[in-house]
Amino acid sequence: MIIQNRRLPRIIGQILRRCHRQAVESNARKDNLTAYFGKWPETEQTEFRQHMRLITDFISEPEEQQLHEEIEPYMSRLRYEFDHWDDAIHGFRETERKKWFPKNREILERVRQVAFDGAIMPYVHILDLAPDGVIKPHVDSTRYCGNTISGISLLSDSVMRLVRTDEQRYQQQSSGSATEPTAQGSEPDAAYRHQPEVPLGNNFYADILLPRRSLYIMSHTARYNFTHEILAKEHSQFQGTLVPRTRRISIICRNEP
Ligand code: OGA
Ligand code: MN
């Protein structure tokens, strides 16, 4: 299409105004989906906003269905695990998948483009949380996962809570790149998820409403200096309103450490 020169400035102006309006609207929507608690130092909150991103309606309803259809035949044969009391996750089944139907591969490529600087790990993690399942507060081990974790939520809304951890104890640098957290100075252990004790009372934290079909992107400070968790059904509230938790499947991409 050839656009005549004299119309160009007006068209560019229209495009810029539309982009601006969309950016403002999307920020407002996102802010409505994050509730901050406790005393946040301003710089921390600014950094957190940059490094914990949420894109609502990242996938359409048909896309959600086509992802679900690919996963379900395998997933439905697994049993939900509830037994290990010291594990970070209860009431879940999980798998990793490398080969995807082309249309779902396209969605993952979209995730890679918006969420990651470079490549993602070839095995994508799929976590299926039962209606009464819970992800307790933890930090993903820096041994197995790089600076960015992204998740698409399928089937259910949920509330993710991120609580500031003790930087000293975790030996994480606030700038992003981090060393392996060690338990009381001992050698790094092999756990996929570390579960520090972080009492809410002394910490500042944020609750994020993760709508079904959204994508969250947790990186740098949000990934290293905060625990994350998915609230159990009985605590699943956002700003005083119950967020009903049904079965939730998340499709999680990570990059290499
Ligand atoms: C995890 C995790 C979050 C999610 O598997 O370590 O934190 O969105 N999952 O399911
Ligand atoms: Mn995690």
PDB file of C-alpha atoms and ligand atoms in Angstrom:
ATOM      1  CA  MET A   1       0.000   0.000   0.000  1.00  0.00           C
ATOM      2  CA  ILE A   2       1.312   3.425  -0.931  1.00  0.00           C
ATOM      3  CA  ILE A   3       0.423   6.166   1.528  1.00  0.00           C
ATOM      4  CA  GLN A   4       0.549   9.655   0.101  1.00  0.00           C
ATOM      5  CA  ASN A   5       3.148  11.781   1.809  1.00  0.00           C
ATOM      6  CA  ARG A   6       0.908  14.567   3.026  1.00  0.00           C
ATOM      7  CA  ARG A   7      -1.337  12.115   4.899  1.00  0.00           C
ATOM      8  CA  LEU A   8       1.573  10.450   6.591  1.00  0.00           C
ATOM      9  CA  PRO A   9       2.025  12.785   9.596  1.00  0.00           C
ATOM     10  CA  ARG A  10      -1.657  12.521  10.446  1.00  0.00           C
ATOM     11  CA  ILE A  11      -1.641   8.735  10.224  1.00  0.00           C
ATOM     12  CA  ILE A  12       1.488   8.480  12.348  1.00  0.00           C
ATOM     13  CA  GLY A  13      -0.100  10.830  14.869  1.00  0.00           C
ATOM     14  CA  GLN A  14      -3.183   8.615  15.033  1.00  0.00           C
ATOM     15  CA  ILE A  15      -1.075   5.499  15.503  1.00  0.00           C
ATOM     16  CA  LEU A  16       1.002   7.107  18.254  1.00  0.00           C
ATOM     17  CA  ARG A  17      -2.107   8.315  20.081  1.00  0.00           C
ATOM     18  CA  ARG A  18      -3.640   4.868  19.859  1.00  0.00           C
ATOM     19  CA  CYS A  19      -0.456   3.210  21.180  1.00  0.00           C
ATOM     20  CA  HIS A  20      -0.328   5.688  24.028  1.00  0.00           C
ATOM     21  CA  ARG A  21      -3.968   5.145  24.927  1.00  0.00           C
ATOM     22  CA  GLN A  22      -3.518   1.375  24.855  1.00  0.00           C
ATOM     23  CA  ALA A  23      -0.407   1.577  27.044  1.00  0.00           C
ATOM     24  CA  VAL A  24      -2.209   3.770  29.598  1.00  0.00           C
ATOM     25  CA  GLU A  25      -5.238   1.475  29.626  1.00  0.00           C
ATOM     26  CA  SER A  26      -3.150  -1.660  29.971  1.00  0.00           C
ATOM     27  CA  ASN A  27      -1.138  -0.145  32.836  1.00  0.00           C
ATOM     28  CA  ALA A  28      -4.313   0.875  34.614  1.00  0.00           C
ATOM     29  CA  ARG A  29      -5.742  -2.612  34.199  1.00  0.00           C
ATOM     30  CA  LYS A  30      -2.550  -4.187  35.439  1.00  0.00           C
ATOM     31  CA  ASP A  31      -2.338  -1.904  38.445  1.00  0.00           C
ATOM     32  CA  ASN A  32      -5.878  -2.874  39.348  1.00  0.00           C
ATOM     33  CA  LEU A  33      -4.717  -6.457  39.427  1.00  0.00           C
ATOM     34  CA  THR A  34      -1.889  -5.811  41.890  1.00  0.00           C
ATOM     35  CA  ALA A  35      -2.435  -4.986  45.559  1.00  0.00           C
ATOM     36  CA  TYR A  36       0.537  -3.821  47.619  1.00  0.00           C
ATOM     37  CA  PHE A  37       0.852  -4.482  51.349  1.00  0.00           C
ATOM     38  CA  GLY A  38       3.311  -3.303  53.974  1.00  0.00           C
ATOM     39  CA  LYS A  39       5.908  -0.543  53.706  1.00  0.00           C
ATOM     40  CA  TRP A  40       7.397  -0.652  50.227  1.00  0.00           C
ATOM     41  CA  PRO A  41      10.475   1.495  49.692  1.00  0.00           C
ATOM     42  CA  GLU A  42       9.705   3.503  46.564  1.00  0.00           C
ATOM     43  CA  THR A  43      12.692   2.234  44.588  1.00  0.00           C
ATOM     44  CA  GLU A  44      11.774  -1.358  45.374  1.00  0.00           C
ATOM     45  CA  GLN A  45       8.253  -0.853  44.160  1.00  0.00           C
ATOM     46  CA  THR A  46       9.409   0.786  40.940  1.00  0.00           C
ATOM     47  CA  GLU A  47      11.774  -2.092  40.287  1.00  0.00           C
ATOM     48  CA  PHE A  48       9.098  -4.631  41.144  1.00  0.00           C
ATOM     49  CA  ARG A  49       6.623  -3.075  38.715  1.00  0.00           C
ATOM     50  CA  GLN A  50       9.181  -3.438  35.922  1.00  0.00           C
ATOM     51  CA  HIS A  51      10.087  -7.000  36.767  1.00  0.00           C
ATOM     52  CA  MET A  52       6.705  -8.490  37.540  1.00  0.00           C
ATOM     53  CA  ARG A  53       4.621  -8.064  34.442  1.00  0.00           C
ATOM     54  CA  LEU A  54       1.140  -9.314  33.709  1.00  0.00           C
ATOM     55  CA  ILE A  55      -0.490  -9.491  30.310  1.00  0.00           C
ATOM     56  CA  THR A  56      -4.200 -10.189  30.504  1.00  0.00           C
ATOM     57  CA  ASP A  57      -5.878 -12.089  27.672  1.00  0.00           C
ATOM     58  CA  PHE A  58      -2.515 -13.208  26.387  1.00  0.00           C
ATOM     59  CA  ILE A  59      -4.276 -16.148  24.765  1.00  0.00           C
ATOM     60  CA  SER A  60      -7.801 -16.309  23.370  1.00  0.00           C
ATOM     61  CA  GLU A  61     -10.461 -18.797  24.483  1.00  0.00           C
ATOM     62  CA  PRO A  62      -9.883 -21.060  21.444  1.00  0.00           C
ATOM     63  CA  GLU A  63      -6.138 -20.987  22.164  1.00  0.00           C
ATOM     64  CA  GLU A  64      -6.737 -21.923  25.778  1.00  0.00           C
ATOM     65  CA  GLN A  65      -8.839 -24.817  24.575  1.00  0.00           C
ATOM     66  CA  GLN A  66      -6.277 -26.009  22.053  1.00  0.00           C
ATOM     67  CA  LEU A  67      -3.521 -25.965  24.685  1.00  0.00           C
ATOM     68  CA  HIS A  68      -5.772 -27.836  27.077  1.00  0.00           C
ATOM     69  CA  GLU A  69      -6.633 -30.406  24.419  1.00  0.00           C
ATOM     70  CA  GLU A  70      -2.990 -31.156  23.794  1.00  0.00           C
ATOM     71  CA  ILE A  71      -2.141 -31.560  27.482  1.00  0.00           C
ATOM     72  CA  GLU A  72      -5.235 -33.339  28.752  1.00  0.00           C
ATOM     73  CA  PRO A  73      -4.796 -36.852  27.313  1.00  0.00           C
ATOM     74  CA  TYR A  74      -1.447 -37.173  29.089  1.00  0.00           C
ATOM     75  CA  MET A  75      -2.297 -35.244  32.223  1.00  0.00           C
ATOM     76  CA  SER A  76      -5.562 -37.006  32.990  1.00  0.00           C
ATOM     77  CA  ARG A  77      -3.692 -40.288  33.370  1.00  0.00           C
ATOM     78  CA  LEU A  78      -1.561 -38.946  36.240  1.00  0.00           C
ATOM     79  CA  ARG A  79      -2.645 -38.830  39.861  1.00  0.00           C
ATOM     80  CA  TYR A  80      -2.691 -35.634  41.901  1.00  0.00           C
ATOM     81  CA  GLU A  81       0.014 -35.760  44.574  1.00  0.00           C
ATOM     82  CA  PHE A  82      -0.868 -34.594  48.055  1.00  0.00           C
ATOM     83  CA  ASP A  83       1.352 -36.581  50.351  1.00  0.00           C
ATOM     84  CA  HIS A  84       4.739 -34.921  50.843  1.00  0.00           C
ATOM     85  CA  TRP A  85       4.136 -32.422  53.624  1.00  0.00           C
ATOM     86  CA  ASP A  86       7.480 -30.646  53.149  1.00  0.00           C
ATOM     87  CA  ASP A  87       7.046 -30.075  49.413  1.00  0.00           C
ATOM     88  CA  ALA A  88       6.333 -26.619  48.081  1.00  0.00           C
ATOM     89  CA  ILE A  89       3.357 -27.807  46.039  1.00  0.00           C
ATOM     90  CA  HIS A  90       0.392 -29.867  47.155  1.00  0.00           C
ATOM     91  CA  GLY A  91      -2.420 -31.331  45.105  1.00  0.00           C
ATOM     92  CA  PHE A  92      -0.707 -31.245  41.763  1.00  0.00           C
ATOM     93  CA  ARG A  93       0.371 -33.297  38.801  1.00  0.00           C
ATOM     94  CA  GLU A  94       3.008 -32.145  36.385  1.00  0.00           C
ATOM     95  CA  THR A  95       4.950 -32.921  33.274  1.00  0.00           C
ATOM     96  CA  GLU A  96       7.456 -31.390  30.911  1.00  0.00           C
ATOM     97  CA  ARG A  97       6.854 -31.158  27.210  1.00  0.00           C
ATOM     98  CA  LYS A  98       9.263 -30.526  24.395  1.00  0.00           C
ATOM     99  CA  LYS A  99       7.269 -31.311  21.271  1.00  0.00           C
ATOM    100  CA  TRP A 100       4.085 -29.323  20.686  1.00  0.00           C
ATOM    101  CA  PHE A 101       1.438 -29.155  18.011  1.00  0.00           C
ATOM    102  CA  PRO A 102       2.455 -26.367  15.618  1.00  0.00           C
ATOM    103  CA  LYS A 103      -0.378 -24.031  16.673  1.00  0.00           C
ATOM    104  CA  ASN A 104       0.623 -24.352  20.338  1.00  0.00           C
ATOM    105  CA  ARG A 105       4.303 -23.987  19.466  1.00  0.00           C
ATOM    106  CA  GLU A 106       3.307 -20.626  17.946  1.00  0.00           C
ATOM    107  CA  ILE A 107       1.881 -19.535  21.297  1.00  0.00           C
ATOM    108  CA  LEU A 108       5.095 -20.506  23.068  1.00  0.00           C
ATOM    109  CA  GLU A 109       7.070 -18.568  20.490  1.00  0.00           C
ATOM    110  CA  ARG A 110       4.929 -15.554  21.337  1.00  0.00           C
ATOM    111  CA  VAL A 111       5.772 -16.068  25.000  1.00  0.00           C
ATOM    112  CA  ARG A 112       9.453 -16.245  24.159  1.00  0.00           C
ATOM    113  CA  GLN A 113       9.269 -13.014  22.208  1.00  0.00           C
ATOM    114  CA  VAL A 114       7.498 -10.939  24.842  1.00  0.00           C
ATOM    115  CA  ALA A 115       9.050 -12.435  27.960  1.00  0.00           C
ATOM    116  CA  PHE A 116      12.602 -13.479  27.191  1.00  0.00           C
ATOM    117  CA  ASP A 117      15.738 -11.875  25.819  1.00  0.00           C
ATOM    118  CA  GLY A 118      16.858 -15.074  24.193  1.00  0.00           C
ATOM    119  CA  ALA A 119      16.047 -18.750  24.215  1.00  0.00           C
ATOM    120  CA  ILE A 120      13.777 -20.593  26.611  1.00  0.00           C
ATOM    121  CA  MET A 121      14.531 -24.042  27.972  1.00  0.00           C
ATOM    122  CA  PRO A 122      13.361 -26.675  25.477  1.00  0.00           C
ATOM    123  CA  TYR A 123      11.246 -28.494  28.072  1.00  0.00           C
ATOM    124  CA  VAL A 124       8.195 -26.470  29.036  1.00  0.00           C
ATOM    125  CA  HIS A 125       6.812 -27.195  32.498  1.00  0.00           C
ATOM    126  CA  ILE A 126       3.114 -27.936  32.838  1.00  0.00           C
ATOM    127  CA  LEU A 127       1.664 -27.809  36.320  1.00  0.00           C
ATOM    128  CA  ASP A 128      -1.891 -28.947  36.978  1.00  0.00           C
ATOM    129  CA  LEU A 129      -3.169 -27.790  40.354  1.00  0.00           C
ATOM    130  CA  ALA A 130      -6.275 -29.478  41.782  1.00  0.00           C
ATOM    131  CA  PRO A 131      -9.097 -27.218  43.052  1.00  0.00           C
ATOM    132  CA  ASP A 132      -7.819 -27.752  46.591  1.00  0.00           C
ATOM    133  CA  GLY A 133      -4.144 -27.698  45.581  1.00  0.00           C
ATOM    134  CA  VAL A 134      -1.721 -25.024  46.733  1.00  0.00           C
ATOM    135  CA  ILE A 135       1.705 -23.668  45.815  1.00  0.00           C
ATOM    136  CA  LYS A 136       3.391 -22.621  49.054  1.00  0.00           C
ATOM    137  CA  PRO A 137       5.878 -19.716  49.231  1.00  0.00           C
ATOM    138  CA  HIS A 138       9.171 -20.562  47.542  1.00  0.00           C
ATOM    139  CA  VAL A 139      11.937 -19.258  45.325  1.00  0.00           C
ATOM    140  CA  ASP A 140      12.818 -21.347  42.273  1.00  0.00           C
ATOM    141  CA  SER A 141      16.350 -22.643  42.613  1.00  0.00           C
ATOM    142  CA  THR A 142      18.901 -20.556  40.748  1.00  0.00           C
ATOM    143  CA  ARG A 143      20.607 -23.790  39.908  1.00  0.00           C
ATOM    144  CA  TYR A 144      17.926 -24.930  37.489  1.00  0.00           C
ATOM    145  CA  CYS A 145      16.367 -21.725  36.310  1.00  0.00           C
ATOM    146  CA  GLY A 146      17.631 -18.405  34.971  1.00  0.00           C
ATOM    147  CA  ASN A 147      16.481 -14.850  35.575  1.00  0.00           C
ATOM    148  CA  THR A 148      12.986 -15.146  34.068  1.00  0.00           C
ATOM    149  CA  ILE A 149       9.948 -17.341  34.696  1.00  0.00           C
ATOM    150  CA  SER A 150       6.729 -16.903  32.758  1.00  0.00           C
ATOM    151  CA  GLY A 151       3.390 -18.592  33.216  1.00  0.00           C
ATOM    152  CA  ILE A 152       0.174 -18.824  31.227  1.00  0.00           C
ATOM    153  CA  SER A 153      -2.818 -19.657  33.424  1.00  0.00           C
ATOM    154  CA  LEU A 154      -5.490 -21.969  32.053  1.00  0.00           C
ATOM    155  CA  LEU A 155      -8.963 -22.866  33.346  1.00  0.00           C
ATOM    156  CA  SER A 156      -9.052 -20.808  36.566  1.00  0.00           C
ATOM    157  CA  ASP A 157      -8.285 -17.396  37.977  1.00  0.00           C
ATOM    158  CA  SER A 158      -5.960 -17.424  40.977  1.00  0.00           C
ATOM    159  CA  VAL A 159      -4.069 -15.131  43.313  1.00  0.00           C
ATOM    160  CA  MET A 160      -0.289 -15.104  43.348  1.00  0.00           C
ATOM    161  CA  ARG A 161       1.417 -13.591  46.383  1.00  0.00           C
ATOM    162  CA  LEU A 162       5.001 -12.326  46.257  1.00  0.00           C
ATOM    163  CA  VAL A 163       6.701 -11.646  49.593  1.00  0.00           C
ATOM    164  CA  ARG A 164      10.067  -9.912  49.943  1.00  0.00           C
ATOM    165  CA  THR A 165      12.630 -12.352  51.277  1.00  0.00           C
ATOM    166  CA  ASP A 166      15.701 -11.788  53.350  1.00  0.00           C
ATOM    167  CA  GLU A 167      18.358 -10.773  50.876  1.00  0.00           C
ATOM    168  CA  GLN A 168      21.239 -11.708  53.185  1.00  0.00           C
ATOM    169  CA  ARG A 169      19.992 -15.164  53.781  1.00  0.00           C
ATOM    170  CA  TYR A 170      19.412 -15.812  50.124  1.00  0.00           C
ATOM    171  CA  GLN A 171      22.560 -14.086  48.963  1.00  0.00           C
ATOM    172  CA  GLN A 172      20.734 -12.648  46.020  1.00  0.00           C
ATOM    173  CA  GLN A 173      21.763  -9.363  44.491  1.00  0.00           C
ATOM    174  CA  SER A 174      18.940  -6.926  43.972  1.00  0.00           C
ATOM    175  CA  SER A 175      20.213  -6.060  40.486  1.00  0.00           C
ATOM    176  CA  GLY A 176      19.130  -9.386  39.117  1.00  0.00           C
ATOM    177  CA  SER A 177      21.958 -11.804  38.563  1.00  0.00           C
ATOM    178  CA  ALA A 178      22.148 -13.982  41.595  1.00  0.00           C
ATOM    179  CA  THR A 179      24.304 -16.568  43.198  1.00  0.00           C
ATOM    180  CA  GLU A 180      22.900 -19.850  44.350  1.00  0.00           C
ATOM    181  CA  PRO A 181      21.012 -19.452  47.600  1.00  0.00           C
ATOM    182  CA  THR A 182      22.578 -21.499  50.330  1.00  0.00           C
ATOM    183  CA  ALA A 183      20.911 -22.808  53.433  1.00  0.00           C
ATOM    184  CA  GLN A 184      22.736 -21.254  56.376  1.00  0.00           C
ATOM    185  CA  GLY A 185      25.988 -21.078  54.475  1.00  0.00           C
ATOM    186  CA  SER A 186      26.077 -24.747  53.582  1.00  0.00           C
ATOM    187  CA  GLU A 187      26.601 -26.097  50.089  1.00  0.00           C
ATOM    188  CA  PRO A 188      23.755 -25.428  47.688  1.00  0.00           C
ATOM    189  CA  ASP A 189      21.251 -28.237  47.833  1.00  0.00           C
ATOM    190  CA  ALA A 190      19.547 -29.938  44.951  1.00  0.00           C
ATOM    191  CA  ALA A 191      16.006 -28.702  45.632  1.00  0.00           C
ATOM    192  CA  TYR A 192      14.109 -27.237  42.712  1.00  0.00           C
ATOM    193  CA  ARG A 193      12.349 -24.850  45.040  1.00  0.00           C
ATOM    194  CA  HIS A 194      13.656 -23.183  48.183  1.00  0.00           C
ATOM    195  CA  GLN A 195      11.197 -22.417  50.933  1.00  0.00           C
ATOM    196  CA  PRO A 196      12.483 -19.641  53.155  1.00  0.00           C
ATOM    197  CA  GLU A 197      10.500 -18.631  56.220  1.00  0.00           C
ATOM    198  CA  VAL A 198       9.117 -15.194  55.474  1.00  0.00           C
ATOM    199  CA  PRO A 199       6.668 -13.961  58.078  1.00  0.00           C
ATOM    200  CA  LEU A 200       4.267 -11.496  56.453  1.00  0.00           C
ATOM    201  CA  GLY A 201       4.364  -9.138  59.440  1.00  0.00           C
ATOM    202  CA  ASN A 202       7.881  -7.815  58.794  1.00  0.00           C
ATOM    203  CA  ASN A 203       7.746  -7.893  55.050  1.00  0.00           C
ATOM    204  CA  PHE A 204       6.210  -5.960  52.260  1.00  0.00           C
ATOM    205  CA  TYR A 205       4.407  -7.973  49.656  1.00  0.00           C
ATOM    206  CA  ALA A 206       2.058  -7.903  46.698  1.00  0.00           C
ATOM    207  CA  ASP A 207      -0.973  -9.930  45.701  1.00  0.00           C
ATOM    208  CA  ILE A 208      -1.567 -10.311  41.994  1.00  0.00           C
ATOM    209  CA  LEU A 209      -4.816 -11.473  40.521  1.00  0.00           C
ATOM    210  CA  LEU A 210      -3.907 -13.852  37.708  1.00  0.00           C
ATOM    211  CA  PRO A 211      -6.891 -14.114  35.417  1.00  0.00           C
ATOM    212  CA  ARG A 212      -7.362 -17.248  33.404  1.00  0.00           C
ATOM    213  CA  ARG A 213      -5.591 -16.853  29.996  1.00  0.00           C
ATOM    214  CA  SER A 214      -3.162 -14.246  31.299  1.00  0.00           C
ATOM    215  CA  LEU A 215       0.620 -14.419  31.111  1.00  0.00           C
ATOM    216  CA  TYR A 216       2.802 -13.326  33.992  1.00  0.00           C
ATOM    217  CA  ILE A 217       6.483 -12.605  33.563  1.00  0.00           C
ATOM    218  CA  MET A 218       8.508 -12.747  36.748  1.00  0.00           C
ATOM    219  CA  SER A 219      12.111 -11.671  36.369  1.00  0.00           C
ATOM    220  CA  HIS A 220      15.130 -10.261  38.191  1.00  0.00           C
ATOM    221  CA  THR A 221      14.130  -8.766  41.540  1.00  0.00           C
ATOM    222  CA  ALA A 222      10.664 -10.366  41.468  1.00  0.00           C
ATOM    223  CA  ARG A 223      12.175 -13.747  40.709  1.00  0.00           C
ATOM    224  CA  TYR A 224      15.161 -13.643  43.104  1.00  0.00           C
ATOM    225  CA  ASN A 225      14.130 -11.444  46.027  1.00  0.00           C
ATOM    226  CA  PHE A 226      10.537 -12.470  46.520  1.00  0.00           C
ATOM    227  CA  THR A 227       8.922 -15.793  47.282  1.00  0.00           C
ATOM    228  CA  HIS A 228       5.931 -16.613  45.119  1.00  0.00           C
ATOM    229  CA  GLU A 229       2.928 -18.748  45.938  1.00  0.00           C
ATOM    230  CA  ILE A 230      -0.574 -19.497  44.682  1.00  0.00           C
ATOM    231  CA  LEU A 231      -3.099 -19.035  47.463  1.00  0.00           C
ATOM    232  CA  ALA A 232      -5.173 -22.025  48.497  1.00  0.00           C
ATOM    233  CA  LYS A 233      -8.895 -22.042  47.804  1.00  0.00           C
ATOM    234  CA  GLU A 234      -9.776 -20.904  51.345  1.00  0.00           C
ATOM    235  CA  HIS A 235      -7.400 -17.901  51.171  1.00  0.00           C
ATOM    236  CA  SER A 236      -7.996 -17.067  47.536  1.00  0.00           C
ATOM    237  CA  GLN A 237      -9.136 -13.461  47.889  1.00  0.00           C
ATOM    238  CA  PHE A 238      -8.233 -10.304  46.079  1.00  0.00           C
ATOM    239  CA  GLN A 239      -9.039  -6.959  47.665  1.00  0.00           C
ATOM    240  CA  GLY A 240     -11.700  -8.503  49.819  1.00  0.00           C
ATOM    241  CA  THR A 241     -13.374 -10.432  47.029  1.00  0.00           C
ATOM    242  CA  LEU A 242     -13.257 -14.186  46.810  1.00  0.00           C
ATOM    243  CA  VAL A 243     -11.424 -15.473  43.719  1.00  0.00           C
ATOM    244  CA  PRO A 244     -12.926 -18.923  43.177  1.00  0.00           C
ATOM    245  CA  ARG A 245     -10.225 -21.477  42.545  1.00  0.00           C
ATOM    246  CA  THR A 246     -11.046 -24.436  40.378  1.00  0.00           C
ATOM    247  CA  ARG A 247      -8.552 -26.688  38.653  1.00  0.00           C
ATOM    248  CA  ARG A 248      -5.732 -24.546  37.289  1.00  0.00           C
ATOM    249  CA  ILE A 249      -3.125 -25.500  34.726  1.00  0.00           C
ATOM    250  CA  SER A 250      -0.068 -23.336  34.241  1.00  0.00           C
ATOM    251  CA  ILE A 251       2.327 -23.506  31.340  1.00  0.00           C
ATOM    252  CA  ILE A 252       5.646 -22.294  32.622  1.00  0.00           C
ATOM    253  CA  CYS A 253       8.626 -21.263  30.527  1.00  0.00           C
ATOM    254  CA  ARG A 254      12.020 -20.583  32.051  1.00  0.00           C
ATOM    255  CA  ASN A 255      15.414 -19.684  30.690  1.00  0.00           C
ATOM    256  CA  GLU A 256      18.734 -21.364  31.420  1.00  0.00           C
ATOM    257  CA  PRO A 257      20.616 -20.264  34.556  1.00  0.00           C
TER     258      PRO A 257
HETATM  259  C1  OGA B   1       6.577 -23.463  40.231  1.00  0.00           C
HETATM  260  C2  OGA B   1       5.630 -22.317  40.314  1.00  0.00           C
HETATM  261  C3  OGA B   1       3.740 -21.129  39.411  1.00  0.00           C
HETATM  262  C4  OGA B   1       2.553 -21.335  38.544  1.00  0.00           C
HETATM  263  O1  OGA B   1       6.228 -24.477  39.596  1.00  0.00           O
HETATM  264  O2  OGA B   1       7.677 -23.351  40.776  1.00  0.00           O
HETATM  265  O3  OGA B   1       5.893 -21.417  41.047  1.00  0.00           O
HETATM  266  O4  OGA B   1       2.129 -20.358  37.918  1.00  0.00           O
HETATM  267  N1  OGA B   1       4.525 -22.296  39.541  1.00  0.00           N
HETATM  268  O5  OGA B   1       2.043 -22.445  38.486  1.00  0.00           O
HETATM  269 MN    MN B   2       8.081 -21.333  41.356  1.00  0.00          MN
END
